[in-house]
Short mmCIF file of C-alpha atoms in Angstrom, two decimals:
data_model
loop_
_atom_site.label_atom_id
_atom_site.label_comp_id
_atom_site.label_asym_id
_atom_site.label_seq_id
_atom_site.Cartn_x
_atom_site.Cartn_y
_atom_site.Cartn_z
CA MET A 1 70.95 63.21 61.63
CA SER A 2 70.62 64.14 65.28
CA ASP A 3 71.80 61.40 67.73
CA GLU A 4 68.44 60.87 69.30
CA ARG A 5 66.80 60.27 65.74
CA LYS A 6 69.52 57.76 64.82
CA ALA A 7 68.75 55.65 67.59
CA GLU A 8 65.01 55.46 66.87
CA GLN A 9 63.14 53.39 64.46
CA PRO A 10 60.07 55.15 62.92
CA LYS A 11 56.80 53.93 64.61
CA ARG A 12 55.19 53.73 61.23
CA PRO A 13 57.73 53.22 58.52
CA PRO A 14 57.51 54.75 55.09
CA GLY A 15 54.80 52.90 52.89
CA VAL A 16 52.89 51.63 55.88
CA CYS A 17 49.80 52.74 57.67
CA VAL A 18 48.81 49.57 59.58
CA PRO A 19 51.86 47.32 59.85
CA TRP A 20 51.23 43.54 58.97
CA GLN A 21 52.33 42.48 62.40
CA GLU A 22 49.57 44.54 63.93
CA LYS A 23 47.10 43.10 61.54
CA LEU A 24 48.20 39.64 61.81
CA LYS A 25 47.26 39.66 65.52
CA GLU A 26 43.64 40.35 64.55
CA LEU A 27 43.41 37.45 62.10
CA PRO A 28 42.23 33.99 62.79
CA GLU A 29 44.74 31.13 61.86
CA ILE A 30 45.90 31.55 58.22
CA LYS A 31 45.35 28.12 56.82
CA GLY A 32 46.33 29.08 53.23
CA ASP A 33 49.19 31.05 51.80
CA ARG A 34 50.33 33.39 54.49
CA GLU A 35 52.81 35.35 52.32
CA LEU A 36 50.00 36.12 49.86
CA VAL A 37 47.78 37.54 52.59
CA GLN A 38 50.82 39.57 53.90
CA ARG A 39 51.71 40.83 50.44
CA VAL A 40 48.19 41.92 49.46
CA TRP A 41 47.73 43.50 52.87
CA GLU A 42 50.93 45.48 52.47
CA ASP A 43 50.14 46.55 48.82
CA VAL A 44 46.76 47.84 49.61
CA ASP A 45 47.88 49.39 53.00
CA ALA A 46 50.42 51.28 50.98
CA LEU A 47 47.70 52.94 48.95
CA GLY A 48 46.32 54.54 52.15
CA TYR A 49 49.93 55.73 52.83
CA VAL A 50 50.22 57.21 49.37
CA TYR A 51 46.90 58.85 49.71
CA ILE A 52 47.72 60.89 52.84
CA TRP A 53 51.22 61.87 51.66
CA HIS A 54 50.00 63.04 48.28
CA CYS A 55 47.35 65.02 50.13
CA LEU A 56 50.27 66.78 51.79
CA LEU A 57 52.72 67.08 48.87
CA SER A 58 50.49 67.19 45.78
CA PHE A 59 47.31 68.70 46.76
CA MET B 1 52.14 58.35 10.81
CA ALA B 2 52.14 56.54 13.99
CA GLN B 3 55.72 55.36 13.13
CA ASP B 4 56.65 58.89 12.45
CA MET B 5 55.43 60.05 15.74
CA GLU B 6 57.33 57.28 17.54
CA GLN B 7 60.52 58.24 15.71
CA LEU B 8 60.01 61.86 16.67
CA TYR B 9 59.43 60.83 20.31
CA GLN B 10 62.60 58.77 20.38
CA GLU B 11 64.61 61.71 18.83
CA ARG B 12 63.17 64.07 21.49
CA MET B 13 63.70 61.77 24.35
CA LYS B 14 67.33 61.34 23.19
CA ARG B 15 67.68 65.02 22.95
CA TYR B 16 66.19 65.74 26.33
CA THR B 17 68.08 62.99 28.26
CA THR B 18 71.42 63.80 26.62
CA ALA B 19 71.10 67.49 27.75
CA MET B 20 69.87 66.40 31.20
CA ARG B 21 73.03 64.32 31.64
CA ASN B 22 74.92 67.56 30.71
CA GLY B 23 75.86 66.19 27.41
CA LYS B 24 75.58 67.76 23.87
CA PRO B 25 72.41 66.72 21.96
CA ASP B 26 71.68 67.59 18.34
CA LYS B 27 69.64 70.63 19.28
CA VAL B 28 68.79 72.59 22.49
CA PRO B 29 65.79 70.82 23.92
CA ILE B 30 62.70 72.92 24.73
CA ARG B 31 60.81 71.85 27.88
CA PRO B 32 58.39 74.68 28.82
CA PHE B 33 56.53 74.23 32.11
CA VAL B 34 53.22 75.66 30.87
CA ALA B 35 50.37 75.82 33.38
CA GLU B 36 47.43 78.20 32.72
CA PHE B 37 49.15 79.24 29.46
CA THR B 38 47.75 76.02 28.06
CA ALA B 39 44.16 77.17 28.86
CA LYS B 40 44.79 80.42 27.10
CA TYR B 41 46.15 78.74 24.08
CA ALA B 42 43.42 76.03 23.88
CA GLY B 43 40.52 78.48 24.49
CA TYR B 44 39.68 77.25 28.16
CA THR B 45 39.18 79.34 31.30
CA CYS B 46 41.49 78.83 34.32
CA GLN B 47 38.37 77.31 36.02
CA GLU B 48 38.04 74.70 33.26
CA VAL B 49 41.62 73.38 33.42
CA THR B 50 41.83 73.55 37.13
CA HIS B 51 38.47 71.88 37.95
CA ASP B 52 38.15 69.50 34.98
CA TYR B 53 41.44 67.76 34.56
CA GLN B 54 40.46 66.18 31.25
CA LYS B 55 40.34 69.67 29.78
CA ALA B 56 43.74 70.38 31.28
CA PHE B 57 45.05 67.26 29.55
CA ASP B 58 43.34 68.26 26.25
CA ALA B 59 44.96 71.67 26.58
CA ALA B 60 48.48 70.32 27.23
CA CYS B 61 48.11 68.04 24.27
CA LYS B 62 47.01 70.83 21.97
CA CYS B 63 49.93 72.99 22.92
CA ALA B 64 52.30 69.93 22.43
CA ALA B 65 51.01 69.29 18.93
CA ASP B 66 51.11 72.94 17.96
CA PHE B 67 54.47 73.92 19.40
CA ASP B 68 57.72 72.06 18.57
CA TRP B 69 58.41 71.15 22.21
CA ASP B 70 60.55 68.19 23.22
CA ALA B 71 58.98 67.67 26.66
CA VAL B 72 56.07 68.93 28.64
CA VAL B 73 54.32 68.02 31.89
CA GLY B 74 51.03 66.20 31.33
CA ASN B 75 49.15 68.91 33.37
CA MET B 76 51.24 71.54 34.91
CA VAL B 77 48.29 73.28 36.52
CA TYR B 78 48.51 69.96 38.54
CA VAL B 79 46.29 70.74 41.57
CA TRP B 80 42.82 69.24 40.45
CA THR B 81 40.43 71.25 42.54
CA GLY B 82 37.63 68.70 41.88
CA LEU B 83 39.51 66.31 44.24
CA THR B 84 40.31 69.04 46.74
CA GLU B 85 36.69 70.13 46.87
CA ALA B 86 35.57 66.56 47.09
CA GLN B 87 37.37 66.22 50.37
CA GLY B 88 36.62 69.56 51.83
CA THR B 89 40.13 70.97 51.44
CA GLN B 90 40.07 74.50 52.78
CA TYR B 91 43.32 75.98 51.86
CA TYR B 92 42.75 76.68 48.05
CA ALA B 93 40.97 79.52 46.40
CA VAL B 94 39.44 77.97 43.51
CA PRO B 95 38.78 79.60 40.05
CA GLY B 96 35.08 79.91 39.41
CA ILE B 97 34.39 79.28 43.13
CA GLY B 98 35.19 82.60 45.00
CA LEU B 99 37.71 83.59 42.29
CA ASP B 100 36.93 84.73 38.84
CA ALA B 101 36.97 81.95 36.30
CA ASP B 102 39.95 83.46 34.70
CA VAL B 103 42.25 83.61 37.72
CA GLY B 104 44.62 80.87 38.53
CA PHE B 105 44.07 78.89 41.82
CA GLN B 106 45.73 80.24 44.95
CA TYR B 107 47.09 78.70 48.08
CA LYS B 108 45.60 80.50 51.18
CA GLU B 109 48.21 80.14 53.95
CA PRO B 110 46.58 80.56 57.32
CA SER B 111 47.57 83.10 59.84
CA GLU B 112 50.07 82.04 62.39
CA GLU B 113 47.39 81.40 65.02
CA ARG B 114 45.41 79.12 62.82
CA ALA B 115 48.33 77.21 61.34
CA TYR B 116 47.45 73.61 60.56
CA MET B 117 50.30 72.47 62.96
CA GLN B 118 50.78 74.36 66.14
CA PRO B 119 54.08 74.49 68.10
CA GLU B 120 52.84 71.96 70.65
CA ASP B 121 52.36 69.48 67.87
CA TYR B 122 55.94 69.01 67.02
CA ASP B 123 56.35 65.93 69.20
CA ALA B 124 53.32 64.20 67.71
CA LEU B 125 54.66 64.96 64.09
CA ILE B 126 58.20 63.72 65.05
CA ASP B 127 56.78 60.59 66.73
CA ASP B 128 54.61 59.37 63.95
CA PRO B 129 54.43 61.55 60.85
CA THR B 130 51.82 59.45 58.93
CA GLY B 131 49.59 59.12 62.02
CA PHE B 132 49.76 62.80 62.53
CA LEU B 133 48.66 63.59 58.99
CA TYR B 134 45.65 61.39 59.20
CA ASN B 135 44.75 62.13 62.86
CA VAL B 136 45.49 65.75 63.32
CA TRP B 137 46.44 67.55 59.99
CA LEU B 138 43.75 66.21 57.69
CA PRO B 139 40.80 67.07 59.95
CA ARG B 140 42.27 70.66 60.34
CA VAL B 141 42.69 71.29 56.62
CA SER B 142 39.34 69.65 55.67
CA ALA B 143 35.85 71.04 56.31
CA ASP B 144 34.47 67.45 56.04
CA VAL B 145 37.05 65.20 57.88
CA ALA B 146 35.99 64.83 61.56
CA PRO B 147 38.59 65.37 64.29
CA LEU B 148 39.94 62.11 66.01
CA GLY B 149 37.51 61.10 68.77
CA SER B 150 34.51 63.12 67.52
CA PRO B 151 31.63 61.15 65.99
CA ALA B 152 32.08 60.03 62.44
CA THR B 153 29.82 61.75 60.07
CA PHE B 154 28.42 60.99 56.62
CA ARG B 155 30.57 63.74 55.13
CA ASN B 156 33.65 62.50 56.96
CA ASN B 157 33.14 58.93 55.47
CA LEU B 158 32.53 60.24 52.05
CA ALA B 159 35.60 62.51 52.06
CA PHE B 160 37.84 59.65 52.45
CA VAL B 161 35.99 57.35 49.71
CA LYS B 162 35.73 60.30 47.21
CA GLY B 163 39.12 61.65 47.89
CA GLY B 164 40.87 58.38 47.52
CA MET B 165 38.98 57.25 44.50
CA ALA B 166 39.37 60.60 42.74
CA MET B 167 43.15 60.55 43.48
CA MET B 168 43.36 57.04 41.91
CA GLN B 169 41.46 58.29 39.00
CA TYR B 170 43.54 61.33 38.52
CA PHE B 171 46.90 59.67 38.92
CA SER B 172 45.81 56.87 36.49
CA GLY B 173 44.91 59.64 33.97
CA PHE B 174 48.64 60.79 33.97
CA GLY B 175 49.69 57.38 32.54
CA GLU B 176 47.19 57.68 29.89
CA GLN B 177 48.20 61.30 29.17
CA ALA B 178 51.85 60.47 28.77
CA ALA B 179 50.86 57.71 26.21
CA ARG B 180 48.60 60.25 24.33
CA LEU B 181 51.42 62.89 24.24
CA ARG B 182 53.69 60.20 22.80
CA LYS B 183 51.19 59.07 20.26
CA GLU B 184 49.67 62.38 19.18
CA SER B 185 52.70 64.58 19.04
CA GLY B 186 55.78 62.62 19.79
CA THR B 187 56.13 64.62 23.10
CA VAL B 188 58.03 63.30 26.20
CA SER B 189 56.32 63.65 29.55
CA ALA B 190 59.05 65.74 31.21
CA ILE B 191 59.06 64.46 34.87
CA ALA B 192 57.90 61.64 37.09
CA GLY B 193 57.65 61.61 40.76
CA ILE B 194 57.33 64.47 43.32
CA LEU B 195 59.71 65.71 46.04
CA LYS B 196 59.67 68.42 48.36
CA ALA B 197 62.41 69.37 50.97
CA PRO B 198 61.45 68.59 54.53
CA PHE B 199 61.84 72.12 55.47
CA ASP B 200 59.60 73.40 52.59
CA ILE B 201 56.80 71.07 53.44
CA LEU B 202 56.94 71.99 57.13
CA ALA B 203 56.65 75.65 55.96
CA ASP B 204 54.16 75.33 53.28
CA LYS B 205 51.47 72.95 54.77
CA LEU B 206 52.15 72.42 58.41
CA ARG B 207 53.69 75.29 60.49
CA GLY B 208 53.20 78.07 57.85
CA PHE B 209 56.20 80.27 56.90
CA ILE B 210 55.74 82.86 59.63
CA GLY B 211 55.27 80.22 62.32
CA LEU B 212 58.29 78.24 61.03
CA THR B 213 60.37 81.48 61.05
CA MET B 214 59.63 81.87 64.82
CA ASP B 215 60.48 78.20 65.49
CA LEU B 216 63.87 78.67 63.88
CA TRP B 217 64.69 80.86 66.98
CA GLU B 218 62.40 79.44 69.66
CA ARG B 219 62.59 75.65 69.04
CA PRO B 220 65.27 74.96 66.40
CA LYS B 221 65.91 71.34 67.70
CA LYS B 222 62.23 70.58 67.17
CA VAL B 223 62.54 71.94 63.51
CA LEU B 224 65.52 69.77 62.86
CA ALA B 225 63.90 66.76 64.36
CA ALA B 226 60.68 67.27 62.35
CA CYS B 227 62.61 67.59 59.17
CA GLU B 228 64.48 64.45 59.99
CA ALA B 229 61.26 62.71 60.72
CA LEU B 230 59.86 63.66 57.22
CA MET B 231 62.97 62.53 55.36
CA PRO B 232 62.33 58.84 54.94
CA HIS B 233 58.70 59.45 54.00
CA LEU B 234 59.54 62.11 51.48
CA THR B 235 62.20 59.78 49.96
CA TRP B 236 59.66 56.82 49.79
CA VAL B 237 56.99 58.95 48.00
CA ALA B 238 59.51 60.33 45.52
CA LEU B 239 60.77 56.94 44.52
CA SER B 240 57.33 55.49 44.37
CA GLY B 241 56.45 57.88 41.58
CA ALA B 242 59.78 57.81 39.75
CA ASP B 243 60.19 56.82 36.08
CA PRO B 244 61.03 52.99 36.15
CA ASP B 245 63.03 53.48 32.87
CA LYS B 246 65.06 56.15 34.67
CA ASN B 247 64.81 58.45 31.70
CA VAL B 248 63.11 61.51 33.15
CA PRO B 249 63.84 63.04 36.53
CA ILE B 250 61.92 63.22 39.86
CA SER B 251 61.28 66.97 40.30
CA ILE B 252 61.69 68.81 43.53
CA TRP B 253 59.95 72.16 43.95
CA MET B 254 62.20 74.21 46.18
CA HIS B 255 61.37 77.70 47.58
CA ARG B 256 61.74 78.47 51.30
CA GLY B 257 65.51 77.68 51.38
CA CYS B 258 66.25 80.47 48.94
CA VAL B 259 67.62 83.96 49.74
CA PRO B 260 66.43 85.79 51.68
CA PHE B 261 64.04 83.51 53.54
CA ILE B 262 66.53 81.77 55.72
CA SER B 263 70.18 82.44 56.73
CA PRO B 264 73.19 80.59 55.23
CA ALA B 265 73.65 78.94 58.64
CA GLN B 266 70.06 77.81 58.65
CA PHE B 267 70.25 76.55 55.14
CA ASP B 268 73.41 74.45 55.99
CA ARG B 269 72.08 73.11 59.31
CA LEU B 270 68.39 72.53 58.52
CA TYR B 271 67.49 72.79 54.75
CA TRP B 272 70.37 71.17 53.12
CA ALA B 273 71.30 68.86 55.94
CA THR B 274 67.85 67.26 55.67
CA LEU B 275 67.50 67.49 51.82
CA LYS B 276 71.01 66.34 50.70
CA PRO B 277 70.65 62.70 52.09
CA ILE B 278 67.31 62.27 50.28
CA ILE B 279 68.80 63.45 46.92
CA GLU B 280 71.78 61.17 47.56
CA GLU B 281 69.48 58.12 48.16
CA ILE B 282 67.55 59.01 45.02
CA ILE B 283 70.63 59.33 43.01
CA SER B 284 71.98 56.10 44.33
CA ARG B 285 68.79 54.39 42.88
CA GLY B 286 69.85 55.74 39.33
CA HIS B 287 67.51 58.61 39.15
CA GLN B 288 68.22 62.29 38.27
CA VAL B 289 66.48 65.05 40.23
CA LEU B 290 65.31 68.31 38.62
CA PHE B 291 65.94 71.12 41.15
CA TYR B 292 63.05 73.40 40.37
CA ALA B 293 64.72 76.16 42.50
CA GLU B 294 62.27 78.96 42.74
CA GLY B 295 63.80 82.34 43.66
CA ASN B 296 67.46 83.22 44.23
CA TRP B 297 69.71 80.32 45.08
CA ARG B 298 73.15 81.69 44.10
CA PRO B 299 74.69 81.66 47.74
CA HIS B 300 73.77 77.90 47.91
CA LEU B 301 75.07 76.80 44.49
CA LYS B 302 78.36 75.43 46.15
CA ALA B 303 76.25 73.22 48.16
CA PHE B 304 74.57 71.84 45.10
CA ALA B 305 78.04 71.37 43.48
CA GLU B 306 78.66 68.70 46.28
CA LEU B 307 76.41 66.31 44.40
CA PRO B 308 77.87 63.95 41.86
CA PRO B 309 78.18 65.34 38.32
CA GLY B 310 75.09 64.70 36.08
CA SER B 311 72.90 63.87 39.05
CA ILE B 312 70.69 66.90 39.08
CA ILE B 313 69.34 69.35 36.61
CA CYS B 314 69.44 72.91 38.06
CA HIS B 315 66.57 75.15 36.96
CA VAL B 316 67.29 78.75 37.08
CA ASP B 317 64.53 81.20 38.10
CA GLN B 318 65.61 84.61 39.67
CA ASP B 319 69.39 84.02 39.49
CA ASP B 320 71.61 85.33 36.71
CA ILE B 321 71.85 82.11 34.57
CA PHE B 322 75.32 83.10 33.23
CA ALA B 323 76.69 83.21 36.81
CA VAL B 324 74.91 79.96 37.72
CA HIS B 325 76.53 78.42 34.66
CA GLU B 326 80.04 79.50 35.82
CA VAL B 327 79.60 77.73 39.06
CA LEU B 328 77.60 74.63 37.97
CA GLY B 329 77.82 74.38 34.26
CA HIS B 330 80.67 71.93 34.44
CA ARG B 331 78.76 69.45 36.54
CA PHE B 332 75.00 69.78 35.90
CA CYS B 333 72.62 70.70 33.05
CA LEU B 334 70.83 74.01 33.64
CA SER B 335 67.30 74.91 32.51
CA GLY B 336 65.21 78.08 32.39
CA GLY B 337 66.61 81.56 32.58
CA ILE B 338 64.14 83.19 30.07
CA PRO B 339 62.41 85.86 32.26
CA ASN B 340 58.62 85.49 32.55
CA PHE B 341 58.22 89.20 32.49
CA LEU B 342 59.85 89.16 28.97
CA LEU B 343 57.63 86.41 27.77
CA SER B 344 54.52 88.24 29.07
CA TYR B 345 55.37 91.89 28.21
CA GLY B 346 58.36 92.01 26.02
CA THR B 347 58.44 92.08 22.25
CA PRO B 348 59.18 88.96 20.20
CA ASP B 349 62.43 90.51 19.09
CA GLN B 350 63.47 90.89 22.77
CA VAL B 351 62.61 87.39 23.55
CA ARG B 352 64.63 86.16 20.51
CA GLU B 353 67.57 88.31 21.69
CA HIS B 354 67.46 86.94 25.14
CA CYS B 355 67.22 83.34 23.94
CA ARG B 356 70.22 84.07 21.67
CA LYS B 357 72.27 85.34 24.65
CA VAL B 358 71.36 82.36 26.74
CA ILE B 359 72.29 79.83 24.07
CA ASP B 360 75.53 81.55 23.34
CA GLY B 361 76.48 81.94 26.96
CA VAL B 362 75.09 78.80 28.55
CA ALA B 363 74.31 76.17 25.91
CA ARG B 364 77.45 76.22 23.81
CA ASP B 365 78.67 72.76 25.06
CA GLY B 366 75.22 71.31 25.61
CA GLY B 367 73.74 70.87 29.12
CA TYR B 368 71.02 73.46 28.72
CA ILE B 369 67.19 73.11 28.38
CA CYS B 370 65.12 75.98 27.21
CA ASP B 371 62.52 77.07 29.54
CA ALA B 372 61.08 80.18 31.15
CA SER B 373 62.27 81.22 34.62
CA ALA B 374 59.07 80.14 36.38
CA ILE B 375 56.01 78.23 35.56
CA MET B 376 53.95 79.97 32.85
CA GLN B 377 50.48 81.09 33.63
CA ASP B 378 47.94 82.85 31.40
CA ASP B 379 49.94 86.14 31.23
CA THR B 380 52.45 84.47 28.96
CA SER B 381 52.08 85.98 25.43
CA ILE B 382 51.27 83.40 22.81
CA GLU B 383 53.24 85.42 20.15
CA ASN B 384 56.23 85.47 22.50
CA MET B 385 56.03 81.79 23.18
CA ARG B 386 56.01 81.20 19.54
CA ALA B 387 59.07 83.35 19.08
CA MET B 388 60.90 81.57 21.81
CA THR B 389 60.10 78.15 20.43
CA ASP B 390 60.84 79.02 16.75
CA PHE B 391 64.01 80.82 17.62
CA VAL B 392 65.55 78.29 19.82
CA ARG B 393 64.63 75.57 17.30
CA GLU B 394 66.40 77.42 14.56
CA TYR B 395 69.46 78.93 16.48
CA GLY B 396 69.86 76.08 19.01
CA VAL B 397 71.24 73.62 16.54
CA TYR B 398 74.69 72.10 17.41
#
């Protein structure tokens, strides 16, 4: 891998469209199970990721 | 009956996986990649199996039940044009729509000037591949998706809902299809998960091959950086669809890295440099990879041999399978090597004779899976397919 790429972290990592940290800033205080909210957000967000990458690769 | 089918399935799975690990099973496995051939055999048009995936599933099941095959793909036609039409995809010529109903679907690569990614787009792709696909690429390939910043439209909104739900429905159907093949005919679903080389996907769907060829000379650093940016995403998608039991391989469909499309130096510096780490990552997770290497790859076989023994299955298309066996046979299972022109236009005796040569020359110690050189469309002769299947089943016993 070229040196400049090694130093960089992807802006939007694999499996992610809208990162949890970005969504978290938009939410009111989470009074219940925060991990549950994060997990479900990330699981469903990954479907959006799968959709666009399969548009590219499979269709 | 159900128990017999399950027993048959287990026998076939063992035969298939043993050969894929370069071992010697009880018989030479047969794993034909049959696409529009299934329509021809089952009495459907190309339009029916391309646009109505349930008919494609039915056709694959009928073939699997009638031929003594160990493994098939649930739907090798694969591109469901009902989905692509639902989201306004413009790069396919669809059988029954613009094409005769008996013609297979076609990919329409745009001219260099109309490529879906232009040279000035490299930095955006490299910076954020997923964002680029949603914001730039999809609006360009879809007649319905509105470009970023333009007013949202009814058709834009519908394209995402219909496209997403159709994809979910179709992919869920593959799970049901695998169960059906197992139950109805004891047939193994041959592959799970999709991979393409970064260079290939850049050539196929983004820059186009002509544009990418120019980029290799005019902006090679950008090409490398783009391939590197695609690597983690292609790895993720491949692993997300892999067989959790790690029996069947992830398939990679390789084409633009073959001879004579790029030079050996470009292969080393770009194609292989950005593909090998993906393969190694997948292997490290315990999965095999089926190199469906379309075209002529002989100059690159030594690169493939850098991978751990048993880690890939090398499918042979245009190369001399006996020569490939000399280089790779001690490390990897091979598949293919039965020429499509022979299966389409040869005689059954010619097919049997060629299969005999391949079994004698390549499969003697195991590590060979019978298949045509390339995916079989509706020009493949049913009589010759029967000859190949029956001969290999009879002669290919260890």
